[in-house]
Amino acid sequence: MKEERVVPLLLVLHWKHGAGSPLPITPVNATCAIRHPCHNNLMNQIRSQLAQLNGSANALFILYYTAQGEPFPNNLDKLCGPNVTDFPPFHANGTEKAKLVELYRIVVYLGTSLGNITRDQKILNPSALSLHSKLNATADILRGLLSNVLCRLCSKYHVGHVDVTYGPDTSGKDVFQKKKLGCQLLGKYKETIAVLAQAF
Amino acid sequence: MALFVVFQTTFFLTLLSLRTYQSEVLAERLPLTPVSLKVSTNSIHQSLHLQWTVHNLPYHQELKMVFQIQISRIETSNVVWVGNYSTTVKWNQVLHWSWESELPLECATHFVRMKSVMDDASFPEPNFWSNWSSWEEVSVQDSLGRGILFVFPKDKLVEEGSNVTICYVSRNIQNNVSCYLEGKQIHGEQLDPHVTAFNLNSVPFIRNRGTNIYCEASQGNVSKGIEGIVLFVSKVLEEPKDFSCETQDFKTLHCTWDPGTDTALGWSKQPSQSYTLFESFSGEKKLCTHKNWCNWQITQDSQETYNFTLIAENYLRKRSVNILFNLTHRVYLMNPFSVNFENVNATNAIMTWKVHSMRNNFTYLCQIELHGEGKMMQYDVSVKVNGEYFLSELEPATEYMARVRCADASHFWKWSEWSGQNFTTLEAAPSEAPDVWRSVNSEPGNHTVTLFWKPLSKLHANGKILFYNVVVENLDKPSRSELRSIPAPANSTKLILDRCSYQICVTANNSVGASPASIIVISVDPENKEVEEERIAGTDGGFSLSWKPQPGDIIGYVVDWCDHPQDVLQWKNVGPNTTSTVISTDAFRPGVRYDFRIYGLSTKRIACLLEKKTGYSQELAPSDNPHVLVDMLTSHSFTLSWKDYSTESQPGFIQGYHVYLKSKARQCHPRFQKAVLSASMLIHILLPMVFCVLLIMIVCYLKSQWIKETCYPDIPDPYKSSILSLIKFKENPHLTIMNVSDCIPDAIEVVSKPEGTKIQILGTRKSLTETELTKPNYLYLLPTEKNHSGPGPCICFENFTYNQAASDSGFCGHVPVSPKAPPSMLGLMTSPENVLKALEKNYMNSLGEVPAGETSLNYVSQLASPMSGDKDSLPTNPVEPPHCSEYKMQMAVPLRLALPRPTENSSLSSITLLDPGEHYR
């Protein structure tokens, strides 16, 4: 019973900078258990959070590629195209349950990737405070969104376990590759979040 | 003996044979060929790492050997580096050696081989090189993984100004690859169909986040991908500047330096340079935690000399500076303490302080700064531990700030910080007599003497002035004297003295004592001398006064005057040899008359009035018009009377009055008279009746019908009247007669009009000064046509000085201006002649042309004007004939007719005779 309760907590804790490997947690036979009751207007909150993310995604993308210097701002299609491997799929015409499960996977993926990007940028661009601030704010909203999605999955669909994948670990990459992967991820994020905001 | 010889011979032969054997054995083994050569790569450092062994080495034997190494690139024949490596080799030892490649190893296959030779002194020549080892091939291209384009080196750290080689590997030779540095394309050298290298010479520092270098592969216009690297270029580490060490307590050495540029780079590629202190005598080393200072603990009391090396270091370079010094020569004292002042009096004080003791028998050099009264004095003094300095020649009752700093007197290194304290000297008696002057008002039987004095300056007061003593001594009766004490800050007192001579002594007193006395003597009849008053002209800067030197013993002159409006007596003392001065003060106001009196001071301290002068710093036009009264009004004359301006109210010298007279009736010819009247003069304006009658008869004879229609119509038609009378001009200092139209007035309207800005004297225009128009003040003697606002006759009274041309034409002359008139015409019409011409041109007078702010006499005709009471229906068509014809007559009386100056209440009057032949409507 205790193990089941810590699942969401571990998921959130796992979003530390540098995370990148799959979580060896959540027993297969885990059932859904929530520490606190979910809000009545959970879906509204989810929609609101998606809209909030969608509203700031482009600004974050611009801040990022500007801070990387040339050739990034002038070669967005080549360097920042949404060519992200293993990015969880999303089907807008699915059921709410299926969409929520896919949303959960995407948010987990984005959360870990943003953690990597934030870590890298704090080292590479220590003076780009507005970028850091935007990255942190986005990560905060993603955490809240993840919690709400999980709450919804648990409370309505009794889904206590979702297999997830995480963003690529960039720690071993060279600096240019880190910049490029971050840019691609944020380009993908901008594209995906627009679809998600529309789908809910 | 023979046995010994045989033994010796045998020994040498044996030794020789052993040596020969050993040489043969080694010769058989040589050359010692390097074997088991293995080459690995280090991509981060772009280096090849070699390891090998040497076979055939004698067991447990060390030999000094030289290895020659060859490195080829791409193919074995392309040798890029050859070099020797010397080392001592042991039996079974694995040897290591590294070589850093300027070309990234990923971009080319490298080949390595080596040979060796023994270089040991224990083995004589000849030594032979071994055979080359076989080539070892090193290639990392195969491990690059998937991808079509790779750029190297990754994240390389270099120093600004160094040369860097970068390269790319393109998997597909069909791709066209272009490379860029900060957006600028760079061009390289193709090493093989897949690899191109770029030599970047003297790379610049651009930013600490690194420089992006990227390559783009494309086929035609289709991009196949962009790959890049970040090159981290570090600033060159500078040598620390201004490195020095000092002590304040012989326990700690405080070392400081200027670190110069920070060479830290982003991505933690390089942290800020580190600093290390190394002292060579003690052999101790300390890593400094701050980038520009470091403390070094003095542990050995016996160590007097220190040899410090400061080492700055980053990943790329190491720089150091060195200082050698004696500890006692680097003493930076702590600032003195316990600063006090003793025996402070009016002019002296003793300053004391203490110095932090360093070592026995230390002598300190101390510097004292004394600040006070805007001045600074500096003194140096040598002390032991307790410092003391006598401060003299101080000003009484003055606050001073004294501060002290010290240094080692034996070996001056630097001053300590300042320690200071404020103190105030005591008061002393005032050092100078107050500057005293008086005004005397003589009345029957006594004098009212008002004494004035100026407060003493701080320099002379020597403290706070508490009161002034005034001692009045009757010189005719020496036994009688009177003392008055007037508390400060009063600066005057009034004395009523009888008609005796008095000596008055004034002293200023503070808490310590009295000042020297200022003496002034009031004679029996102090202001008895009649002195002519002279007019002077002031300037913005003040008044320039001069006077005739006085014979006899004069100890000085005094010029006094009153400030207005405060009416405070001011005076200025002038030396005995000076007969001119300039009185300048900000208190002078324009339009205010100032009276200056110049006195000579005799040796007996009696003031004698020498000259009077009066003037304005700037004259202004009168702000008020005179109050004009009209009486004795008859059909052909009237009398004007007015009061002269009071002297106080004159903003300038009144030089005369102008009387303007013009018809109010619009139908009549323009008639306008201006009489320039001298002040206080009774003026009678008479017009020879006969002349007017004759004139009218002649005109009537010539155009009787026209005259009838014009002047005597059944219903007066103002548009048809255009009589133009001649201007009569008569000048008489006592009697001025103005020739006016033959109208019988039943009302005279006095309209106030301020004077303009230009003067017209006897027909000559002269601009003087601008003045503002004042609000018009209309005085209606009779209630007729009170609201009339159209053009009309007027009498203007002018201050002759500030008369303006406009009063002749624009105001009283009333220039009719056609809307179609060109600007040049407007300008021309400002002269009287043009005015008249303009009047003849039948231009319409519109309401807008009515001059505001005039003082004029408007004659209201007994005959009803068709326009009267219907002014709103005045025609506005400019082509219509004028409503009124006017004429103007100027009568100017020369100024300065030696007339008596008008008294304040004197009344002025003017009698104007109206020509009965002129009709005003």
Tab-separated table of N, CA, C and O in Angstrom, chain B residues 356-390:
chain	number	residue	atom	x	y	z
B	356	HIS	N	49.219	53.034	17.817
B	356	HIS	CA	49.304	51.613	18.178
B	356	HIS	C	50.773	51.192	18.169
B	356	HIS	O	51.458	51.318	17.154
B	357	SER	N	51.193	50.662	19.296
B	357	SER	CA	52.602	50.308	19.425
B	357	SER	C	52.919	49.089	18.565
B	357	SER	O	52.209	48.089	18.594
B	358	MET	N	53.985	49.184	17.803
B	358	MET	CA	54.383	48.080	16.940
B	358	MET	C	55.511	47.287	17.588
B	358	MET	O	55.361	46.129	17.930
B	359	ARG	N	56.631	47.905	17.717
B	359	ARG	CA	57.778	47.262	18.359
B	359	ARG	C	58.476	48.328	19.195
B	359	ARG	O	58.214	49.524	19.034
B	360	ASN	N	59.337	47.917	20.054
B	360	ASN	CA	60.058	48.878	20.890
B	360	ASN	C	60.934	49.773	20.025
B	360	ASN	O	61.425	49.375	18.968
B	361	ASN	N	61.099	50.978	20.515
B	361	ASN	CA	61.981	51.963	19.867
B	361	ASN	C	61.520	52.326	18.463
B	361	ASN	O	62.330	52.664	17.602
B	362	PHE	N	60.256	52.201	18.241
B	362	PHE	CA	59.718	52.620	16.947
B	362	PHE	C	59.458	54.121	16.983
B	362	PHE	O	58.914	54.642	17.953
B	363	THR	N	59.870	54.800	15.959
B	363	THR	CA	59.572	56.229	15.851
B	363	THR	C	58.568	56.413	14.730
B	363	THR	O	58.701	55.810	13.665
B	364	TYR	N	57.572	57.250	15.006
B	364	TYR	CA	56.503	57.444	14.021
B	364	TYR	C	56.543	58.868	13.487
B	364	TYR	O	56.808	59.814	14.239
B	365	LEU	N	56.274	58.974	12.252
B	365	LEU	CA	56.088	60.293	11.637
B	365	LEU	C	54.583	60.506	11.507
B	365	LEU	O	53.883	59.672	10.915
B	366	CYS	N	54.101	61.590	12.092
B	366	CYS	CA	52.658	61.853	12.046
B	366	CYS	C	52.394	63.155	11.299
B	366	CYS	O	53.172	64.113	11.384
B	367	GLN	N	51.323	63.155	10.601
B	367	GLN	CA	50.928	64.336	9.831
B	367	GLN	C	49.581	64.827	10.360
B	367	GLN	O	48.648	64.030	10.511
B	368	ILE	N	49.528	66.142	10.639
B	368	ILE	CA	48.300	66.732	11.192
B	368	ILE	C	47.719	67.675	10.150
B	368	ILE	O	48.448	68.471	9.538
B	369	GLU	N	46.433	67.569	9.953
B	369	GLU	CA	45.720	68.522	9.083
B	369	GLU	C	44.712	69.265	9.922
B	369	GLU	O	43.937	68.656	10.669
B	370	LEU	N	44.731	70.588	9.788
B	370	LEU	CA	43.802	71.436	10.530
B	370	LEU	C	42.903	72.148	9.522
B	370	LEU	O	43.377	72.910	8.676
B	371	HIS	N	41.615	71.868	9.600
B	371	HIS	CA	40.642	72.476	8.684
B	371	HIS	C	39.779	73.453	9.458
B	371	HIS	O	39.221	73.107	10.505
B	372	GLY	N	39.666	74.655	8.952
B	372	GLY	CA	38.786	75.641	9.579
B	372	GLY	C	38.739	76.904	8.755
B	372	GLY	O	39.722	77.283	8.097
B	373	GLU	N	37.579	77.549	8.754
B	373	GLU	CA	37.415	78.811	8.030
B	373	GLU	C	37.756	78.656	6.557
B	373	GLU	O	38.302	79.566	5.935
B	374	GLY	N	37.499	77.502	6.024
B	374	GLY	CA	37.750	77.272	4.602
B	374	GLY	C	39.211	77.100	4.264
B	374	GLY	O	39.573	77.052	3.090
B	375	LYS	N	40.057	77.021	5.262
B	375	LYS	CA	41.487	76.859	4.992
B	375	LYS	C	41.958	75.522	5.570
B	375	LYS	O	41.298	74.932	6.414
B	376	MET	N	43.118	75.101	5.114
B	376	MET	CA	43.690	73.860	5.615
B	376	MET	C	45.183	74.083	5.878
B	376	MET	O	45.895	74.617	5.038
B	377	MET	N	45.586	73.717	7.068
B	377	MET	CA	47.003	73.807	7.430
B	377	MET	C	47.502	72.384	7.677
B	377	MET	O	46.750	71.528	8.162
B	378	GLN	N	48.789	72.155	7.369
B	378	GLN	CA	49.345	70.815	7.524
B	378	GLN	C	50.650	70.907	8.312
B	378	GLN	O	51.471	71.795	8.073
B	379	TYR	N	50.800	70.021	9.260
B	379	TYR	CA	52.005	69.988	10.087
B	379	TYR	C	52.496	68.546	10.162
B	379	TYR	O	51.700	67.616	10.187
B	380	ASP	N	53.828	68.377	10.241
B	380	ASP	CA	54.433	67.057	10.423
B	380	ASP	C	55.132	67.036	11.776
B	380	ASP	O	55.755	68.025	12.183
B	381	VAL	N	55.025	65.915	12.451
B	381	VAL	CA	55.644	65.815	13.769
B	381	VAL	C	56.113	64.376	13.961
B	381	VAL	O	55.489	63.437	13.473
B	382	SER	N	57.243	64.240	14.655
B	382	SER	CA	57.796	62.918	14.928
B	382	SER	C	57.473	62.556	16.380
B	382	SER	O	57.691	63.358	17.289
B	383	VAL	N	56.899	61.370	16.591
B	383	VAL	CA	56.482	60.991	17.943
B	383	VAL	C	56.931	59.564	18.226
B	383	VAL	O	57.348	58.837	17.326
B	384	LYS	N	56.807	59.200	19.499
B	384	LYS	CA	57.084	57.811	19.886
B	384	LYS	C	55.768	57.011	19.936
B	384	LYS	O	55.388	56.407	18.976
B	385	VAL	N	55.120	57.094	21.074
B	385	VAL	CA	53.828	56.414	21.169
B	385	VAL	C	52.710	57.417	21.357
B	385	VAL	O	51.678	57.340	20.711
B	386	ASN	N	52.969	58.409	22.237
B	386	ASN	CA	51.977	59.436	22.510
B	386	ASN	C	52.321	60.692	21.715
B	386	ASN	O	53.411	61.252	21.854
B	387	GLY	N	51.423	61.112	20.914
B	387	GLY	CA	51.675	62.295	20.090
B	387	GLY	C	51.079	63.535	20.722
B	387	GLY	O	50.057	63.484	21.418
B	388	GLU	N	51.732	64.673	20.465
B	388	GLU	CA	51.227	65.943	20.982
B	388	GLU	C	51.676	67.050	20.046
B	388	GLU	O	52.804	67.038	19.560
B	389	TYR	N	50.765	67.993	19.774
B	389	TYR	CA	51.129	69.107	18.909
B	389	TYR	C	50.408	70.356	19.368
B	389	TYR	O	49.213	70.310	19.704
B	390	PHE	N	51.145	71.454	19.380
B	390	PHE	CA	50.601	72.745	19.822
B	390	PHE	C	50.074	73.490	18.596
B	390	PHE	O	50.835	73.897	17.718
